[in-house]
Amino acid sequence: MRFLIVSDIHGNIDALEAVLHHVRRKRWDRVLFLGDAVGYGGGPNQVVEWLRSLGSALVAVRGNHDRVCTGLDEATYFNRYARQAAEWTLQNLGRKNLEWLRALPKGPLAAGDGLAICHGSPVDEDAYIFSGYDAAQGFRAVPHRVVFFGHTHVPSAFVLRSTNGKALIQVRLLSGKRLVLDLEPECRYLINPGSVGQPRDRDPRAAYAIYDDRVSRLYLYRVPYRVQTARRRIVQAGLPPVLADRLAFGA
Ligand code: ZN
């Protein structure tokens, strides 16, 4: 099975369209969505409509913004820009899209043989995996060999390798236009494909991945898109301009 993996789209329809254009001649059987369809960006309805159109080809978990932007949760931990964006999103989401988002399951969720997805960490959907320590807790929480996660918006891989009874976690940041990662059968992995709609690794290009579980091979891509159009959409919606500006820097 080949999985198209997308995460943290954040209402950025311009970035999502560029990804869909880039992937149009590649084969995939199923989409794994790791949460945060909305929040920050000016095209939340279009993003949710694409996800909904996938029907049974979609395996998805909710993100923290999907909760807050649909009124399922308070914006307690959000800064004022994120809170403003959440209020705007709640007011502007169509009823069907809102209901669909509210019904998204909480991760971790099994997505295939030895494969799972979550938003933040398998431990807690709101936890961030930045360090080897964070990853160790994540590995302990689930039995799956490969877990895809989002939330940090930083493409990265945490590899758990056991040698002579000792477990070692390697951290790898995944940068570049195209990267191929062959997963070793004796290792376990926590992998973040990066963010489609709001990258935060100083590379403004949209990030996504394809995983072929038959050969345990992961392809990571970065796709340029019309950042100016996405920025204009944010400003014209009356959202905080800082949310538009950060897209230009990938921060
Ligand atoms: Zn996010």
Coordinates of N, CA, C and O in Angstrom, one line a residue, residues 68-223:
V68 N -10.0 23.4 18.7 CA -10.3 24.8 19.2 C -11.1 25.6 18.1 O -12.0 26.3 18.5
C69 N -10.8 25.4 16.9 CA -11.5 26.1 15.8 C -12.9 25.7 15.6 O -13.6 26.3 14.8
T70 N -13.3 24.5 16.2 CA -14.7 24.1 16.0 C -15.4 24.2 17.4 O -16.5 23.6 17.5
G71 N -14.8 24.9 18.3 CA -15.5 25.1 19.6 C -15.5 23.9 20.5 O -16.2 23.9 21.5
L72 N -14.7 22.8 20.2 CA -14.7 21.7 21.1 C -13.8 21.9 22.3 O -13.9 21.2 23.3
D73 N -13.0 23.0 22.2 CA -12.0 23.2 23.3 C -11.8 24.7 23.4 O -11.9 25.4 22.4
E74 N -11.3 25.2 24.5 CA -11.0 26.6 24.7 C -9.6 26.9 24.1 O -8.8 26.0 24.0
A75 N -9.4 28.1 23.8 CA -8.1 28.5 23.2 C -7.1 28.9 24.3 O -6.2 29.8 24.1
T76 N -7.1 28.2 25.5 CA -6.3 28.6 26.6 C -4.8 28.7 26.3 O -4.2 29.6 26.8
Y77 N -4.3 27.8 25.6 CA -2.9 27.7 25.3 C -2.5 28.4 24.0 O -1.3 28.4 23.6
F78 N -3.4 29.1 23.4 CA -3.1 29.8 22.1 C -2.6 31.2 22.4 O -3.1 31.9 23.3
N79 N -1.7 31.7 21.6 CA -1.3 33.1 21.6 C -2.5 33.9 21.0 O -3.4 33.3 20.4
R80 N -2.4 35.2 21.1 CA -3.6 36.0 20.6 C -3.8 35.9 19.1 O -5.0 35.9 18.7
Y81 N -2.8 35.6 18.3 CA -3.0 35.5 16.9 C -3.7 34.2 16.5 O -4.6 34.1 15.7
A82 N -3.2 33.1 17.2 CA -3.9 31.8 17.0 C -5.3 31.9 17.5 O -6.2 31.3 16.9
R83 N -5.6 32.6 18.6 CA -6.9 32.7 19.1 C -7.8 33.5 18.1 O -8.9 33.0 17.9
Q84 N -7.3 34.6 17.6 CA -8.1 35.4 16.6 C -8.4 34.5 15.4 O -9.5 34.5 14.9
A85 N -7.4 33.7 15.0 CA -7.6 32.9 13.8 C -8.7 31.8 14.1 O -9.5 31.5 13.2
A86 N -8.6 31.3 15.3 CA -9.6 30.2 15.7 C -11.0 30.8 15.7 O -11.9 30.1 15.2
E87 N -11.1 32.0 16.2 CA -12.5 32.6 16.3 C -13.0 32.9 14.9 O -14.2 32.6 14.6
W88 N -12.1 33.4 14.0 CA -12.5 33.6 12.6 C -12.9 32.3 11.9 O -13.9 32.3 11.2
T89 N -12.1 31.3 12.2 CA -12.4 30.0 11.5 C -13.7 29.4 12.0 O -14.5 28.9 11.1
L90 N -14.0 29.5 13.3 CA -15.3 29.0 13.8 C -16.5 29.8 13.1 O -17.5 29.2 12.8
Q91 N -16.3 31.1 12.9 CA -17.4 31.9 12.3 C -17.5 31.6 10.8 O -18.6 31.7 10.3
N92 N -16.5 31.2 10.2 CA -16.5 31.0 8.7 C -16.6 29.6 8.2 O -16.9 29.4 7.0
L93 N -16.5 28.6 9.1 CA -16.6 27.2 8.6 C -18.1 26.9 8.3 O -19.0 27.3 9.1
G94 N -18.3 26.3 7.1 CA -19.7 25.9 6.8 C -20.1 24.8 7.8 O -19.3 24.1 8.4
R95 N -21.4 24.6 8.0 CA -22.0 23.7 9.0 C -21.5 22.3 8.8 O -21.0 21.6 9.7
K96 N -21.5 21.8 7.5 CA -21.1 20.4 7.3 C -19.6 20.2 7.6 O -19.2 19.2 8.1
N97 N -18.8 21.2 7.2 CA -17.4 21.1 7.4 C -17.1 21.1 8.9 O -16.2 20.4 9.4
L98 N -17.8 22.0 9.6 CA -17.7 22.1 11.1 C -18.0 20.7 11.7 O -17.2 20.2 12.5
E99 N -19.1 20.1 11.3 CA -19.5 18.8 11.9 C -18.5 17.7 11.6 O -18.2 16.9 12.4
W100 N -18.0 17.8 10.4 CA -17.0 16.7 9.9 C -15.8 16.9 10.8 O -15.2 15.8 11.3
L101 N -15.3 18.1 11.0 CA -14.1 18.3 11.8 C -14.3 17.9 13.2 O -13.4 17.3 13.8
R102 N -15.4 18.2 13.7 CA -15.7 17.8 15.1 C -15.7 16.3 15.4 O -15.4 15.9 16.5
A103 N -16.0 15.6 14.3 CA -16.1 14.1 14.5 C -14.8 13.4 14.2 O -14.7 12.2 14.4
L104 N -13.7 14.2 13.9 CA -12.4 13.5 13.7 C -12.0 12.8 15.0 O -12.1 13.4 16.1
P105 N -11.4 11.6 14.8 CA -11.0 10.9 16.0 C -9.7 11.5 16.6 O -8.9 12.1 15.9
K106 N -9.5 11.2 17.9 CA -8.2 11.5 18.5 C -7.2 10.4 18.3 O -7.6 9.2 18.2
G107 N -6.0 10.8 18.1 CA -4.9 9.7 17.9 C -4.4 9.2 19.2 O -4.8 9.8 20.2
P108 N -3.6 8.2 19.2 CA -3.1 7.5 18.1 C -4.1 6.6 17.5 O -5.0 6.1 18.2
L109 N -4.0 6.4 16.2 CA -4.9 5.6 15.4 C -4.1 4.6 14.5 O -3.2 5.0 13.8
A110 N -4.5 3.3 14.6 CA -3.8 2.4 13.7 C -4.2 2.7 12.2 O -5.3 3.0 11.9
A111 N -3.2 2.6 11.3 CA -3.4 3.0 9.9 C -3.0 1.9 9.0 O -3.1 2.1 7.8
G112 N -2.5 0.8 9.5 CA -2.1 -0.3 8.6 C -1.3 -1.3 9.5 O -1.3 -1.2 10.7
D113 N -0.6 -2.2 8.8 CA 0.2 -3.2 9.5 C 1.4 -2.6 10.2 O 2.3 -2.1 9.5
G114 N 1.4 -2.6 11.5 CA 2.5 -2.0 12.3 C 2.6 -0.5 12.1 O 3.7 0.1 12.3
L115 N 1.5 0.2 11.7 CA 1.6 1.6 11.3 C 0.5 2.3 12.1 O -0.6 1.9 12.2
A116 N 0.9 3.5 12.6 CA -0.1 4.3 13.3 C 0.1 5.8 13.0 O 1.2 6.2 12.5
I117 N -0.9 6.6 13.3 CA -0.8 8.0 13.1 C -1.2 8.8 14.4 O -2.1 8.2 15.1
C118 N -0.7 10.0 14.6 CA -1.2 10.8 15.7 C -0.9 12.2 15.4 O -0.1 12.5 14.4
H119 N -1.4 13.2 16.2 CA -1.1 14.6 15.9 C 0.2 15.0 16.6 O 1.2 15.3 15.9
G120 N 0.2 15.0 17.9 CA 1.4 15.5 18.6 C 2.3 14.4 18.9 O 3.4 14.3 18.4
S121 N 1.9 13.5 19.8 CA 2.7 12.3 20.2 C 1.7 11.2 20.5 O 0.6 11.4 20.9
P122 N 2.2 9.9 20.4 CA 1.3 8.8 20.8 C 0.9 8.9 22.3 O -0.1 8.4 22.7
V123 N 1.7 9.6 23.1 CA 1.4 9.8 24.5 C 0.2 10.7 24.7 O -0.7 10.5 25.6
D124 N 0.2 11.8 23.9 CA -0.8 12.9 24.1 C -0.9 13.7 22.8 O 0.1 14.1 22.3
E125 N -2.1 13.9 22.3 CA -2.3 14.5 21.0 C -1.7 16.0 21.0 O -1.4 16.5 20.0
D126 N -1.6 16.6 22.2 CA -1.1 17.9 22.3 C 0.4 18.0 22.6 O 0.9 19.1 22.7
A127 N 1.1 16.9 22.8 CA 2.5 16.9 23.2 C 3.3 17.1 21.9 O 3.0 16.6 20.9
Y128 N 4.5 17.8 22.1 CA 5.4 18.0 21.0 C 6.5 17.0 21.0 O 7.1 16.7 22.1
I129 N 6.9 16.4 19.9 CA 8.1 15.6 19.8 C 9.2 16.4 19.1 O 9.3 16.6 17.9
F130 N 10.1 16.9 20.0 CA 11.3 17.7 19.5 C 12.6 17.0 19.8 O 13.6 17.1 19.1
S131 N 12.6 16.2 20.9 CA 13.9 15.6 21.4 C 13.8 14.1 21.4 O 12.7 13.5 21.3
G132 N 14.9 13.5 21.6 CA 15.0 12.1 21.8 C 14.2 11.6 23.0 O 13.6 10.5 23.0
Y133 N 14.2 12.4 24.0 CA 13.4 12.1 25.2 C 11.9 12.1 24.9 O 11.2 11.1 25.3
D134 N 11.4 13.1 24.2 CA 10.0 13.1 23.8 C 9.7 11.9 23.0 O 8.6 11.3 23.1
A135 N 10.6 11.5 22.1 CA 10.4 10.4 21.2 C 10.3 9.1 22.0 O 9.5 8.2 21.7
A136 N 11.2 9.0 23.0 CA 11.3 7.7 23.8 C 9.9 7.5 24.5 O 9.4 6.4 24.5
Q137 N 9.3 8.6 25.0 CA 8.0 8.4 25.6 C 6.9 8.0 24.5 O 6.0 7.2 24.8
G138 N 7.0 8.5 23.4 CA 6.1 8.2 22.3 C 6.3 6.7 21.9 O 5.3 6.0 21.7
F139 N 7.5 6.2 21.8 CA 7.7 4.8 21.4 C 7.1 3.9 22.5 O 6.6 2.8 22.1
R140 N 7.2 4.3 23.7 CA 6.7 3.4 24.8 C 5.2 3.3 24.8 O 4.7 2.3 25.3
A141 N 4.6 4.4 24.3 CA 3.1 4.4 24.4 C 2.3 3.5 23.4 O 1.2 3.2 23.6
V142 N 3.0 3.1 22.3 CA 2.3 2.3 21.3 C 3.3 1.2 20.8 O 4.5 1.3 20.9
P143 N 2.7 0.1 20.3 CA 3.5 -1.0 19.8 C 3.9 -0.9 18.3 O 4.8 -1.7 17.9
H144 N 3.4 0.0 17.6 CA 3.6 0.1 16.2 C 5.1 0.4 15.8 O 5.7 1.1 16.5
R145 N 5.5 -0.2 14.7 CA 6.9 0.0 14.3 C 7.1 1.4 13.7 O 8.1 2.0 13.9
V146 N 6.1 1.8 12.9 CA 6.2 3.2 12.3 C 5.0 4.0 12.7 O 3.9 3.6 12.6
V147 N 5.3 5.2 13.2 CA 4.3 6.1 13.6 C 4.6 7.5 13.0 O 5.7 8.0 13.1
F148 N 3.6 8.0 12.3 CA 3.7 9.3 11.7 C 3.0 10.3 12.6 O 1.9 10.1 13.1
F149 N 3.7 11.4 12.8 CA 3.1 12.5 13.7 C 3.3 13.9 13.1 O 4.1 14.0 12.1
G150 N 2.6 14.8 13.6 CA 2.7 16.2 13.1 C 3.0 17.2 14.2 O 3.8 16.9 15.1
H151 N 2.3 18.3 14.2 CA 2.2 19.3 15.3 C 3.4 20.2 15.5 O 3.3 21.4 15.8
T152 N 4.7 19.7 15.2 CA 5.8 20.6 15.4 C 6.1 21.4 14.1 O 6.8 22.4 14.1
H153 N 5.5 20.9 12.9 CA 5.7 21.5 11.6 C 7.2 21.4 11.2 O 7.6 22.2 10.4
V154 N 7.9 20.5 11.8 CA 9.4 20.3 11.4 C 9.6 18.9 10.9 O 9.4 17.9 11.6
P155 N 9.9 18.7 9.6 CA 10.2 17.4 9.1 C 11.3 16.7 9.8 O 12.4 17.2 9.9
S156 N 11.0 15.6 10.5 CA 12.1 15.0 11.3 C 11.8 13.5 11.5 O 10.6 13.1 11.3
A157 N 12.8 12.7 11.7 CA 12.7 11.3 12.0 C 13.4 10.9 13.3 O 14.6 11.4 13.5
F158 N 12.8 10.1 14.1 CA 13.4 9.6 15.3 C 13.5 8.1 15.1 O 12.4 7.4 14.9
V159 N 14.7 7.6 15.2 CA 14.9 6.1 14.9 C 15.3 5.4 16.2 O 16.3 5.8 16.8
L160 N 14.5 4.4 16.5 CA 14.9 3.6 17.7 C 15.6 2.3 17.3 O 15.0 1.5 16.6
R161 N 16.8 2.2 17.7 CA 17.6 1.1 17.3 C 18.1 0.3 18.6 O 18.6 1.0 19.5
S162 N 18.0 -1.0 18.5 CA 18.5 -1.7 19.7 C 19.7 -2.5 19.3 O 19.6 -3.3 18.4
T163 N 20.8 -2.3 20.0 CA 22.0 -3.0 19.8 C 22.5 -3.6 21.1 O 22.7 -2.8 22.1
N164 N 22.8 -4.9 21.2 CA 23.3 -5.5 22.4 C 22.4 -5.2 23.6 O 22.9 -4.9 24.7
G165 N 21.1 -5.2 23.4 CA 20.2 -5.0 24.5 C 20.0 -3.5 24.9 O 19.3 -3.2 25.8
K166 N 20.8 -2.6 24.2 CA 20.7 -1.2 24.5 C 19.9 -0.5 23.4 O 20.1 -0.7 22.2
A167 N 18.9 0.4 23.9 CA 18.1 1.1 22.9 C 18.7 2.5 22.7 O 19.1 3.2 23.7
L168 N 18.8 2.9 21.5 CA 19.4 4.2 21.1 C 18.4 4.9 20.2 O 17.9 4.3 19.3
I169 N 18.2 6.2 20.5 CA 17.4 7.0 19.6 C 18.2 8.0 18.8 O 18.9 8.8 19.4
Q170 N 18.1 7.9 17.5 CA 18.8 8.9 16.6 C 17.8 9.9 16.1 O 16.6 9.5 15.8
V171 N 18.2 11.1 16.1 CA 17.3 12.2 15.7 C 17.8 12.7 14.3 O 19.0 12.9 14.2
R172 N 16.9 12.8 13.4 CA 17.4 13.3 12.1 C 16.4 14.4 11.5 O 15.2 14.1 11.4
L173 N 16.9 15.5 11.2 CA 16.1 16.6 10.6 C 16.0 16.3 9.1 O 17.1 16.0 8.5
L174 N 14.9 16.4 8.5 CA 14.7 16.0 7.1 C 14.5 17.3 6.2 O 13.4 17.8 6.2
S175 N 15.6 17.7 5.6 CA 15.4 18.9 4.8 C 15.8 18.5 3.3 O 16.4 17.5 3.0
G176 N 15.4 19.4 2.4 CA 15.7 19.2 1.0 C 14.5 19.0 0.2 O 13.4 18.7 0.7
K177 N 14.7 19.2 -1.1 CA 13.5 19.2 -2.1 C 12.9 17.8 -2.2 O 11.7 17.6 -2.3
R178 N 13.8 16.8 -2.2 CA 13.3 15.4 -2.3 C 14.3 14.5 -1.5 O 15.5 14.6 -1.7
L179 N 13.7 13.7 -0.6 CA 14.6 12.8 0.2 C 13.9 11.4 0.3 O 12.7 11.3 0.4
V180 N 14.8 10.4 0.2 CA 14.3 9.1 0.2 C 14.9 8.4 1.5 O 16.1 8.5 1.7
L181 N 14.0 7.8 2.2 CA 14.4 7.1 3.5 C 14.0 5.7 3.5 O 12.8 5.4 3.3
D182 N 15.0 4.8 3.5 CA 14.7 3.4 3.6 C 14.6 2.9 5.0 O 15.6 3.0 5.7
L183 N 13.5 2.5 5.5 CA 13.3 2.1 6.9 C 13.8 0.7 7.1 O 13.5 -0.2 6.4
E184 N 14.6 0.6 8.1 CA 15.2 -0.7 8.4 C 14.2 -1.6 9.2 O 13.6 -1.1 10.1
P185 N 14.1 -2.9 8.9 CA 13.1 -3.7 9.5 C 13.3 -3.9 11.0 O 12.3 -4.0 11.8
E186 N 14.6 -3.8 11.5 CA 14.8 -4.0 12.9 C 14.7 -2.7 13.8 O 14.9 -2.7 15.0
C187 N 14.4 -1.6 13.1 CA 14.3 -0.3 13.8 C 12.8 0.1 13.9 O 11.9 -0.3 13.2
R188 N 12.5 1.0 14.9 CA 11.2 1.6 15.0 C 11.4 3.1 14.6 O 12.4 3.7 14.9
Y189 N 10.3 3.7 14.2 CA 10.4 5.1 13.7 C 9.2 5.9 14.1 O 8.0 5.5 14.1
L190 N 9.5 7.2 14.5 CA 8.5 8.2 14.7 C 8.9 9.3 13.6 O 10.0 9.8 13.7
I191 N 8.0 9.5 12.7 CA 8.4 10.4 11.6 C 7.3 11.5 11.4 O 6.1 11.3 11.4
N192 N 7.9 12.7 11.3 CA 7.0 13.9 11.0 C 7.3 14.3 9.5 O 8.5 14.7 9.2
P193 N 6.3 14.3 8.6 CA 6.5 14.6 7.2 C 6.6 16.2 7.0 O 6.9 16.6 5.9
G194 N 6.4 16.9 8.1 CA 6.4 18.4 7.9 C 5.0 18.9 7.7 O 4.1 18.1 7.6
S195 N 4.9 20.2 7.5 CA 3.6 20.8 7.4 C 3.3 21.3 6.0 O 4.2 21.9 5.3
V196 N 2.1 21.0 5.5 CA 1.7 21.5 4.2 C 1.6 23.0 4.2 O 2.1 23.7 3.4
G197 N 0.8 23.5 5.2 CA 0.4 24.9 5.2 C 1.1 25.9 6.0 O 0.8 27.1 5.9
Q198 N 2.0 25.5 6.9 CA 2.7 26.5 7.7 C 4.1 25.9 8.2 O 4.3 25.7 9.4
P199 N 5.0 25.7 7.2 CA 6.3 25.1 7.6 C 7.0 26.0 8.6 O 6.9 27.2 8.6
R200 N 7.8 25.4 9.5 CA 8.5 26.1 10.5 C 9.9 25.8 10.6 O 10.6 25.9 11.7
D201 N 10.5 25.3 9.5 CA 11.9 24.9 9.5 C 12.7 25.9 8.6 O 13.8 25.5 8.1
R202 N 12.2 27.1 8.5 CA 12.9 28.1 7.7 C 12.9 27.8 6.2 O 13.7 28.4 5.4
D203 N 12.1 26.9 5.8 CA 11.9 26.5 4.4 C 10.4 26.8 4.1 O 9.6 26.0 4.6
P204 N 10.1 27.8 3.3 CA 8.6 28.1 3.2 C 7.9 27.1 2.3 O 6.6 27.2 2.2
R205 N 8.6 26.2 1.6 CA 7.9 25.3 0.7 C 7.0 24.3 1.5 O 7.4 23.8 2.6
A206 N 5.9 24.0 0.9 CA 5.0 23.0 1.5 C 5.6 21.6 1.6 O 6.4 21.2 0.7
A207 N 5.4 20.9 2.6 CA 6.0 19.6 2.8 C 5.0 18.5 2.8 O 3.8 18.7 3.4
Y208 N 5.3 17.3 2.2 CA 4.4 16.2 2.3 C 5.3 14.9 2.1 O 6.5 15.0 1.7
A209 N 4.7 13.7 2.3 CA 5.4 12.5 2.1 C 4.6 11.4 1.5 O 3.4 11.5 1.5
I210 N 5.3 10.4 0.9 CA 4.6 9.2 0.4 C 5.4 8.1 1.1 O 6.6 8.0 1.1
Y211 N 4.6 7.1 1.6 CA 5.2 5.9 2.3 C 4.7 4.7 1.6 O 3.5 4.5 1.5
D212 N 5.6 3.9 1.1 CA 5.3 2.6 0.5 C 5.6 1.5 1.5 O 6.8 1.2 1.8
D213 N 4.6 0.9 2.1 CA 4.9 0.0 3.3 C 5.3 -1.4 2.8 O 5.8 -2.2 3.6
R214 N 5.2 -1.7 1.5 CA 5.6 -3.0 1.0 C 7.2 -3.0 1.0 O 7.8 -4.1 1.3
V215 N 7.8 -1.9 0.7 CA 9.2 -1.9 0.6 C 9.8 -1.0 1.7 O 11.0 -0.8 1.8
S216 N 8.9 -0.5 2.6 CA 9.4 0.3 3.8 C 10.2 1.5 3.3 O 11.2 1.8 3.8
R217 N 9.7 2.2 2.3 CA 10.4 3.3 1.8 C 9.6 4.6 1.9 O 8.4 4.6 1.5
L218 N 10.2 5.6 2.3 CA 9.5 6.9 2.5 C 10.2 8.0 1.6 O 11.4 8.1 1.5
Y219 N 9.3 8.7 0.9 CA 9.7 9.8 0.1 C 9.2 11.1 0.7 O 8.0 11.2 0.9
L220 N 10.1 12.0 0.9 CA 9.7 13.3 1.4 C 9.9 14.4 0.4 O 11.0 14.4 -0.3
Y221 N 8.9 15.3 0.2 CA 9.0 16.3 -0.8 C 8.8 17.7 -0.2 O 8.0 17.9 0.7
R222 N 9.4 18.7 -0.9 CA 9.1 20.1 -0.6 C 8.7 20.7 -1.9 O 9.3 20.6 -3.0
V223 N 7.5 21.4 -1.9 CA 6.9 22.0 -3.1 C 6.7 23.5 -2.9 O 6.0 23.9 -2.0

